PDB file of C-alpha atoms in Angstrom:
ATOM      1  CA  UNK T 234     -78.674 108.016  48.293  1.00 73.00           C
ATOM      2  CA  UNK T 235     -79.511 111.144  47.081  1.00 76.00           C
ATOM      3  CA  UNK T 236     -82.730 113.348  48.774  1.00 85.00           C
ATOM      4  CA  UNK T 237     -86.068 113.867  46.875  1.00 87.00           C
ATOM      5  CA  UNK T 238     -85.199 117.890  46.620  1.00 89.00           C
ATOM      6  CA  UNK T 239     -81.771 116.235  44.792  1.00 89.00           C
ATOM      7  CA  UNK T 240     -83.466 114.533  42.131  1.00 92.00           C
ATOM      8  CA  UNK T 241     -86.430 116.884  41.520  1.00 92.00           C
ATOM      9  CA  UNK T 242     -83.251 119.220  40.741  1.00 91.00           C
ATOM     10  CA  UNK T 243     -81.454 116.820  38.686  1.00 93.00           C
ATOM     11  CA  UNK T 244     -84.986 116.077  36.475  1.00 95.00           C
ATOM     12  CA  UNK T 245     -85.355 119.430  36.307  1.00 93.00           C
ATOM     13  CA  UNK T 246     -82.012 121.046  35.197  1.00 91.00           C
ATOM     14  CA  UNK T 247     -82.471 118.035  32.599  1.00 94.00           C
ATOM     15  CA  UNK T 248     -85.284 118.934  31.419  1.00 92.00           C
ATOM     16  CA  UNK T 249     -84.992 122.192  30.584  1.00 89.00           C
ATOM     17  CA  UNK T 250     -81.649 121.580  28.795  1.00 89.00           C
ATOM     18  CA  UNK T 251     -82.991 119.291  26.839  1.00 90.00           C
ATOM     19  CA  UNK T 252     -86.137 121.663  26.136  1.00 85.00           C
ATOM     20  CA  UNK T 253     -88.293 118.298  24.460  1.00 86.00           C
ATOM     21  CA  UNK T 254     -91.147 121.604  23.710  1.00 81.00           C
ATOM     22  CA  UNK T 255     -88.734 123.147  21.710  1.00 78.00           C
ATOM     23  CA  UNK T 256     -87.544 119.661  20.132  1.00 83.00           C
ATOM     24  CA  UNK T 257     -90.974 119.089  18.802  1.00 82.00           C
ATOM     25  CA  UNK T 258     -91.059 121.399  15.467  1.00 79.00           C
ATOM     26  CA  UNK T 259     -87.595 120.802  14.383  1.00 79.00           C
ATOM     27  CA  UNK T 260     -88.387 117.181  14.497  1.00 86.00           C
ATOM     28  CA  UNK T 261     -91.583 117.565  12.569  1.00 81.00           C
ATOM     29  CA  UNK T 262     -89.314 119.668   9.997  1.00 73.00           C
ATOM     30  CA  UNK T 263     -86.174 117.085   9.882  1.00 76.00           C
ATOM     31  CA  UNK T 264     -89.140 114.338   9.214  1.00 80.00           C
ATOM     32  CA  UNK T 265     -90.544 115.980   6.797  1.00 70.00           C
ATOM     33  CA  UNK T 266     -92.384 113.577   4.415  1.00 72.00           C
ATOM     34  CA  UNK T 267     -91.883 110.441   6.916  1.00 79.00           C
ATOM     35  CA  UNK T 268     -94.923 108.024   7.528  1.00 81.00           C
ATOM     36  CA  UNK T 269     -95.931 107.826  11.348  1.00 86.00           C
ATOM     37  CA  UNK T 270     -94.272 104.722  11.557  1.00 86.00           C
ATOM     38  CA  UNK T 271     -90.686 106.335  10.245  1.00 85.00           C
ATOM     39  CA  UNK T 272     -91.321 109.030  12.376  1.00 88.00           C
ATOM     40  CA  UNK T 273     -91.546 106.634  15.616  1.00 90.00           C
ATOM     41  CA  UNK T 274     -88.325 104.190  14.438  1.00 90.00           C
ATOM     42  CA  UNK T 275     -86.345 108.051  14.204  1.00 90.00           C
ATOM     43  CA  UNK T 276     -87.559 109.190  17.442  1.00 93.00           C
ATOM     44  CA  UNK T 277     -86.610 105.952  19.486  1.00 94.00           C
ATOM     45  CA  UNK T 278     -83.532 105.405  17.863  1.00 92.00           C
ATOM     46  CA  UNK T 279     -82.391 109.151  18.404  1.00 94.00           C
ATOM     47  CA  UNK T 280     -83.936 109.331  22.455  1.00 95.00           C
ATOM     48  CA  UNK T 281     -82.043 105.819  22.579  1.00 95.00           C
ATOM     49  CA  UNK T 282     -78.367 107.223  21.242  1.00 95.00           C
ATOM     50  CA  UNK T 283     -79.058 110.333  23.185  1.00 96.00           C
ATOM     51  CA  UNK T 284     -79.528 108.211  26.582  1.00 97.00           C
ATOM     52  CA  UNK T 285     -76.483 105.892  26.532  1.00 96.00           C
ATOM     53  CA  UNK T 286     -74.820 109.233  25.319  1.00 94.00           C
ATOM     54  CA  UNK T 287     -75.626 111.244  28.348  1.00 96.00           C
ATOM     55  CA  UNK T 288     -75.756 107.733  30.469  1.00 96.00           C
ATOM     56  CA  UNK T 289     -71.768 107.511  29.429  1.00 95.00           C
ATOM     57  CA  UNK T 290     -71.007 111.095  30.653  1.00 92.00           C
ATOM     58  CA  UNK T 291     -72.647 110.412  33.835  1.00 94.00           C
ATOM     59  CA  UNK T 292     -70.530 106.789  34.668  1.00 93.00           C
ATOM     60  CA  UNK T 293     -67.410 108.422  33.167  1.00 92.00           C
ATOM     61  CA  UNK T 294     -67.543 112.273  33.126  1.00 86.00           C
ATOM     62  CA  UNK T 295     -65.776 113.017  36.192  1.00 79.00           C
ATOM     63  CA  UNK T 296     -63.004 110.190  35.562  1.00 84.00           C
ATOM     64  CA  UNK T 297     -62.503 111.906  32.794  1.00 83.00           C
ATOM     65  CA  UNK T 298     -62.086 115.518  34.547  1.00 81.00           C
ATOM     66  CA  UNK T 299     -59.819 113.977  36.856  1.00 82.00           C
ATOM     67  CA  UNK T 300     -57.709 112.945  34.309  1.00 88.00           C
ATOM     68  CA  UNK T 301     -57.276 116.294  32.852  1.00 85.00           C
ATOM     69  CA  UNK T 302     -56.841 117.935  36.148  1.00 86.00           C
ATOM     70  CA  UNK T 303     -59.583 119.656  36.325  1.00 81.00           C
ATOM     71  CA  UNK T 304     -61.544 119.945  39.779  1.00 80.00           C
ATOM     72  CA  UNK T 305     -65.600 119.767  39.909  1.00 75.00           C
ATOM     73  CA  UNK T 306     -65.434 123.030  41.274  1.00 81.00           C
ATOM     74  CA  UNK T 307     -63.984 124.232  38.219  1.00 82.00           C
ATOM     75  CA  UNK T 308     -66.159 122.308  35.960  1.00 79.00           C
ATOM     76  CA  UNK T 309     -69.450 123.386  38.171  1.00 79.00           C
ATOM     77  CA  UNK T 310     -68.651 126.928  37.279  1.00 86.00           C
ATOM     78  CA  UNK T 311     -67.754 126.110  33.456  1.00 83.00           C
ATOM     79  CA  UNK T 312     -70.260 124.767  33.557  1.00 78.00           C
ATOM     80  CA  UNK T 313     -73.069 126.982  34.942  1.00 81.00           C
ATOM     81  CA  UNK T 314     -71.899 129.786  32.803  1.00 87.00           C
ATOM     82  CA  UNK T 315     -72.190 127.141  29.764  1.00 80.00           C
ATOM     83  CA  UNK T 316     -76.127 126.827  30.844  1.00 74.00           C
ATOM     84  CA  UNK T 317     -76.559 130.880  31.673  1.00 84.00           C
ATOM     85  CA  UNK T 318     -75.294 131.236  27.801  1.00 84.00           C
ATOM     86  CA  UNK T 319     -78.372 128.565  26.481  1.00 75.00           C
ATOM     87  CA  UNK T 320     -80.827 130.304  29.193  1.00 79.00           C
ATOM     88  CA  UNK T 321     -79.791 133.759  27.682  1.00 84.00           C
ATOM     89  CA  UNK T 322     -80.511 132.559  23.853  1.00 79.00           C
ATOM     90  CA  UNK T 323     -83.949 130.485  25.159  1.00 74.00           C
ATOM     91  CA  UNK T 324     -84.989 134.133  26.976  1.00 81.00           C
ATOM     92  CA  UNK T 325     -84.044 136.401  23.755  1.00 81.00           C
ATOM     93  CA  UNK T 326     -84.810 133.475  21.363  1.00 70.00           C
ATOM     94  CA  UNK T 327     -81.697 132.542  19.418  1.00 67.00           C
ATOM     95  CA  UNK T 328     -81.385 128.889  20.623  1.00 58.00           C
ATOM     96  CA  UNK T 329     -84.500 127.946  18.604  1.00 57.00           C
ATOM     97  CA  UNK T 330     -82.939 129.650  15.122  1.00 62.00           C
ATOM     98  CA  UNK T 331     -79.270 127.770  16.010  1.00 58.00           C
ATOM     99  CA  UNK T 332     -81.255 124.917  16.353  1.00 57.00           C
ATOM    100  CA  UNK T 333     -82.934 125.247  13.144  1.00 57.00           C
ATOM    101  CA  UNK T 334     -80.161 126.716  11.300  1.00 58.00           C
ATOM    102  CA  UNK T 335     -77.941 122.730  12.070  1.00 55.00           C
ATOM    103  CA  UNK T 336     -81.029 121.090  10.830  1.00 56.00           C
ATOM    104  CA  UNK T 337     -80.802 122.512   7.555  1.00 54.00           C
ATOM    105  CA  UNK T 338     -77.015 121.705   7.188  1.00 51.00           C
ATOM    106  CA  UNK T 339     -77.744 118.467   8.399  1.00 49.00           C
ATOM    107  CA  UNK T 340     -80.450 117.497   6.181  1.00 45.00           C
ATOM    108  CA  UNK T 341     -78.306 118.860   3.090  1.00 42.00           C
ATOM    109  CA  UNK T 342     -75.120 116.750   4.028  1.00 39.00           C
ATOM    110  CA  UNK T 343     -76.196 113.763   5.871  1.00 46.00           C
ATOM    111  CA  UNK T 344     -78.755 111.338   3.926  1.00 45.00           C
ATOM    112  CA  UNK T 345     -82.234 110.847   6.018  1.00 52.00           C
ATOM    113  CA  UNK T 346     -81.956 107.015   7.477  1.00 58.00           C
ATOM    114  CA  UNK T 347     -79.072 109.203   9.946  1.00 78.00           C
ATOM    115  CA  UNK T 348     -81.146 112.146  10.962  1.00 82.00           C
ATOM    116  CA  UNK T 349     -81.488 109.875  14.599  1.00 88.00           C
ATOM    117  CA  UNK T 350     -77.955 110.130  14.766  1.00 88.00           C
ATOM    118  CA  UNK T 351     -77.187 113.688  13.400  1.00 80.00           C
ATOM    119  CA  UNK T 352     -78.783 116.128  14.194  1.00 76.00           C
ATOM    120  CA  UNK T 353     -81.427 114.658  16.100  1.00 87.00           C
ATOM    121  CA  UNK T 354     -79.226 112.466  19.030  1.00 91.00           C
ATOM    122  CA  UNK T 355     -76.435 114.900  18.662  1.00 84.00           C
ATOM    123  CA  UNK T 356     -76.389 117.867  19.310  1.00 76.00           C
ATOM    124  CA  UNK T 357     -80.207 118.400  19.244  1.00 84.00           C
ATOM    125  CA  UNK T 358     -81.158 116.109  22.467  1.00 92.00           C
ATOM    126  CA  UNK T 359     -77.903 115.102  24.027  1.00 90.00           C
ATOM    127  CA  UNK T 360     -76.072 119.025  23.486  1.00 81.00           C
ATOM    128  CA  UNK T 361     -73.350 120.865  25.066  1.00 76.00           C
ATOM    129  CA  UNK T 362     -75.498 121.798  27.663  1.00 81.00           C
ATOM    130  CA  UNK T 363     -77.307 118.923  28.235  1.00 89.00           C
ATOM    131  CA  UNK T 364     -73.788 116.754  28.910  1.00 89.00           C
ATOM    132  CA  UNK T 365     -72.542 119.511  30.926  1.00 87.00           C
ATOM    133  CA  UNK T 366     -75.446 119.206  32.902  1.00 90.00           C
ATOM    134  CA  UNK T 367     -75.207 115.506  33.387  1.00 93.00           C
ATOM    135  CA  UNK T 368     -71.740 115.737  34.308  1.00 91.00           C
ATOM    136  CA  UNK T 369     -72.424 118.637  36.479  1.00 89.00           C
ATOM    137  CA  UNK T 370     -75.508 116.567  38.482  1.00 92.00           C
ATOM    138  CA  UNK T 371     -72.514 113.243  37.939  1.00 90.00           C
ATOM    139  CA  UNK T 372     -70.570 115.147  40.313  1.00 84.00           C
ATOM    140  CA  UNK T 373     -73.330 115.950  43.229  1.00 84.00           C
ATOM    141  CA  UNK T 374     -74.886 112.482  43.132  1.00 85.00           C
ATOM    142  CA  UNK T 375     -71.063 111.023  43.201  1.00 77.00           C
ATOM    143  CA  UNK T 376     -72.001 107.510  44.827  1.00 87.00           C
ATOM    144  CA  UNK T 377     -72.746 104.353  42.931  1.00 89.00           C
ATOM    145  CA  UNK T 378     -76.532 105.065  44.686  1.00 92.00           C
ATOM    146  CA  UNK T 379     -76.438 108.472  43.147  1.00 91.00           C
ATOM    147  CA  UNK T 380     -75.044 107.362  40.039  1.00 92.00           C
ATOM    148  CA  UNK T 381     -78.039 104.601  38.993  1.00 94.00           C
ATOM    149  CA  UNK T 382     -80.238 107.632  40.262  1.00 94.00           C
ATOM    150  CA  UNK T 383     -78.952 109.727  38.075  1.00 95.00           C
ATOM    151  CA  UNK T 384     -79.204 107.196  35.303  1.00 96.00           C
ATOM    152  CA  UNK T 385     -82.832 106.658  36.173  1.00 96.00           C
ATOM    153  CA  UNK T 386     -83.930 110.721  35.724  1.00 96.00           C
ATOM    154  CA  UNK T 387     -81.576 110.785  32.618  1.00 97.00           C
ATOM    155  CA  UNK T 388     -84.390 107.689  31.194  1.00 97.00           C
ATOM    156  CA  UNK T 389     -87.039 109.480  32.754  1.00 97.00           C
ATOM    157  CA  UNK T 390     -86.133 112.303  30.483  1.00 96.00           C
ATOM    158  CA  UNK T 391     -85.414 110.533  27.402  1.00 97.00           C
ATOM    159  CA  UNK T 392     -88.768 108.645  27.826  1.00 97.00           C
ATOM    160  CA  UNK T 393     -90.397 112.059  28.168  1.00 95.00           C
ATOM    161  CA  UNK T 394     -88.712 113.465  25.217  1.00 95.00           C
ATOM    162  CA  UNK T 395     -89.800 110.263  23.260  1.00 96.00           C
ATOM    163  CA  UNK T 396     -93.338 110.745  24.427  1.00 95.00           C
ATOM    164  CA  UNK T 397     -93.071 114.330  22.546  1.00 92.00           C
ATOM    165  CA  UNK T 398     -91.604 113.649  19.825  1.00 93.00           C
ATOM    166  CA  UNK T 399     -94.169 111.340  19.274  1.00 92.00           C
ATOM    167  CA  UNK T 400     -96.801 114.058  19.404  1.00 91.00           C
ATOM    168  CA  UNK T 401     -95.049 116.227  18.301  1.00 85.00           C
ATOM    169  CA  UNK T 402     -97.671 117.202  15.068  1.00 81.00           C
ATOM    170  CA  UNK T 403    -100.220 117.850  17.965  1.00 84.00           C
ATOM    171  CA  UNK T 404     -97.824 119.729  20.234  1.00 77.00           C
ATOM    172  CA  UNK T 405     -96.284 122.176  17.805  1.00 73.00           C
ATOM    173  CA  UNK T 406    -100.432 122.555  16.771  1.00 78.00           C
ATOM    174  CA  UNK T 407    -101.298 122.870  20.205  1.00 82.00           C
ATOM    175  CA  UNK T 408     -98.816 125.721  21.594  1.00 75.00           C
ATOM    176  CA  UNK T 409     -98.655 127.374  18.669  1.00 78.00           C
ATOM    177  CA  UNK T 410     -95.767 130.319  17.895  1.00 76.00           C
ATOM    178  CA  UNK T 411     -97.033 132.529  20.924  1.00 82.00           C
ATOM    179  CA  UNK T 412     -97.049 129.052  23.015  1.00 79.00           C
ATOM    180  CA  UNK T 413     -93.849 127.820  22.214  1.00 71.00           C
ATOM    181  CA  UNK T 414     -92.151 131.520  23.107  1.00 77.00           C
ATOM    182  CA  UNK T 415     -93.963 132.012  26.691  1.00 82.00           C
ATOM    183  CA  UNK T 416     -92.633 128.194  27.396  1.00 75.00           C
ATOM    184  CA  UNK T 417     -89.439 128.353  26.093  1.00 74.00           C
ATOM    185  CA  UNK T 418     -88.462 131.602  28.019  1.00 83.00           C
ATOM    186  CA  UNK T 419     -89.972 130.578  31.049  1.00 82.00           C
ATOM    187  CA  UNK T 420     -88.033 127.625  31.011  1.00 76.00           C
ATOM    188  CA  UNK T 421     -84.882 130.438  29.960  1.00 78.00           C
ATOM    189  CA  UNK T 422     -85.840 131.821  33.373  1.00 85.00           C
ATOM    190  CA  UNK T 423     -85.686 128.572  34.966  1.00 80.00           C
ATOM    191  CA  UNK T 424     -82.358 127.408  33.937  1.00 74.00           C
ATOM    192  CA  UNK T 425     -80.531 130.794  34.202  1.00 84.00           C
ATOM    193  CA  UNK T 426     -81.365 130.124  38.060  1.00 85.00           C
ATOM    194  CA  UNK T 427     -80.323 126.669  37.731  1.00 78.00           C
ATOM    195  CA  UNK T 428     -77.051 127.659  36.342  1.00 81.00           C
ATOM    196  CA  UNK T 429     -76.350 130.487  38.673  1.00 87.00           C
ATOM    197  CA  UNK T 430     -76.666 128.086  41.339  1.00 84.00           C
ATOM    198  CA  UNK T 431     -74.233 125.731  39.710  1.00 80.00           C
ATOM    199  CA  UNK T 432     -71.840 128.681  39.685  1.00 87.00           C
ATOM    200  CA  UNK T 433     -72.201 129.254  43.175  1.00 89.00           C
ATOM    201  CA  UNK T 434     -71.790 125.650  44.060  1.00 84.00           C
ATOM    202  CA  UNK T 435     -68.637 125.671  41.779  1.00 83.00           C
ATOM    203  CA  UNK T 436     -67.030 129.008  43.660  1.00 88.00           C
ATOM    204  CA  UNK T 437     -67.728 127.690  47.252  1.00 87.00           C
ATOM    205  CA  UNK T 438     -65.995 124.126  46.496  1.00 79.00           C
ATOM    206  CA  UNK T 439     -63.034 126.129  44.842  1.00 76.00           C
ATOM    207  CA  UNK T 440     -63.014 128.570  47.391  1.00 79.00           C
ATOM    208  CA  UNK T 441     -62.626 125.551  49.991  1.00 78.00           C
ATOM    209  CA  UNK T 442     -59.906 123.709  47.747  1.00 64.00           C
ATOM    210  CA  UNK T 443     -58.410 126.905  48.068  1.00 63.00           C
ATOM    211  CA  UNK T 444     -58.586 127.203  51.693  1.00 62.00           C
ATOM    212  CA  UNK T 445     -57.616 123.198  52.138  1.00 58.00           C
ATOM    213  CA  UNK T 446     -54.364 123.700  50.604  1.00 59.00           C
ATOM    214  CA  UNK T 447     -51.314 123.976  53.107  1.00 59.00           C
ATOM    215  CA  UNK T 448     -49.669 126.771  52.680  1.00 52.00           C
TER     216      UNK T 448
END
């Protein structure tokens, strides 16, 4: 069973990978024109896709690694370095203008009864970073225990980022531009030390492989 300290962690590094803030005025944008009521059917559908998403990675991520040979010290460090990248672009703002920049290809290409599935699901809620993250967290809470706790912060989240979306008109009104940059960078801040500790994690497990093997 994993400690309280292990799942604050885990519903943090979530969290802030996920950044439901920063979700809030590209949904408002990709719903452009929607009643309330459209705008609630596309915000549960795409929190719901983005759950059993994530929830998959977390049952089956590290099967998967294993497959491909590749050791969760390995994928810890990947992976950190994956979330130091999105903490860098959160800190110096780019991952807001990426974010925006795949909403207007999507809403060009894909017609608007899908915008729960693409963008919105993938890759806005349940991202690179946000899978890496779950797989990374998969492989510290490793026992069936640890896995249904994991799947319980990964709701937690998704309910949260529901809740937001939800507001989202009085959020984005709310925060405003000068807001929405203090939050997102602090939460930059947050994850960059998140990640660094994933790398760290990642180098002292392959540093003990290392030292395991016979010579």
């Amino acid at each position: 069973m994993a400690s309280a300290d292990q799942l604050i962690n885990a519903f943090t590094t979530l969290l802030v990978t996920i950044d439901p803030p920063g979700l809030a005025p590209i949904f408002l944008g990709l719903t452009t024109g929607m009643s309330r009521s459209e705008r609630t059917q596309v915000a549960l559908r795409g929190s719901t896709i983005a759950f059993i998403i994530l929830a998959v990675f977390a049952l089956f991520g590290a099967g998967v690694l294993s497959v491909l040979g590749i050791s969760i010290g390995a994928f810890r460090i990947a992976g950190g370095l994956l979330l130091f990248w999105i903490a860098f672009e959160m800190v110096f703002e780019k991952r807001q203008d990426r974010k925006e920049k795949a909403t207007e290809v999507a809403i060009t290409k894909d017609h608007i009864e899908n915008i729960a599935v693409f963008p919105l699901a993938l890759p806005l809620i349940a991202g690179p970073g946000a899978i890496s993250a779950t797989i990374l967290l998969a492989g510290t809470l490793a026992t069936s225990v640890g896995k249904a706790q994991l799947i319980g912060v990964l709701a937690a989240n998704l309910l949260l980022t529901f809740l937001m979306l939800l507001v989202a008109e009085r959020l984005d009104r709310f925060l405003g531009v000068t807001g929405r940059a203090i939050l997102t960078r602090l939460l930059g801040v947050i994850l960059a030390a998140l990640a660094a500790q994933f790398v760290v994690d990642g180098a002292k497990s392959a540093l003990n492989l290392i030292s395991a093997t016979p010579h």
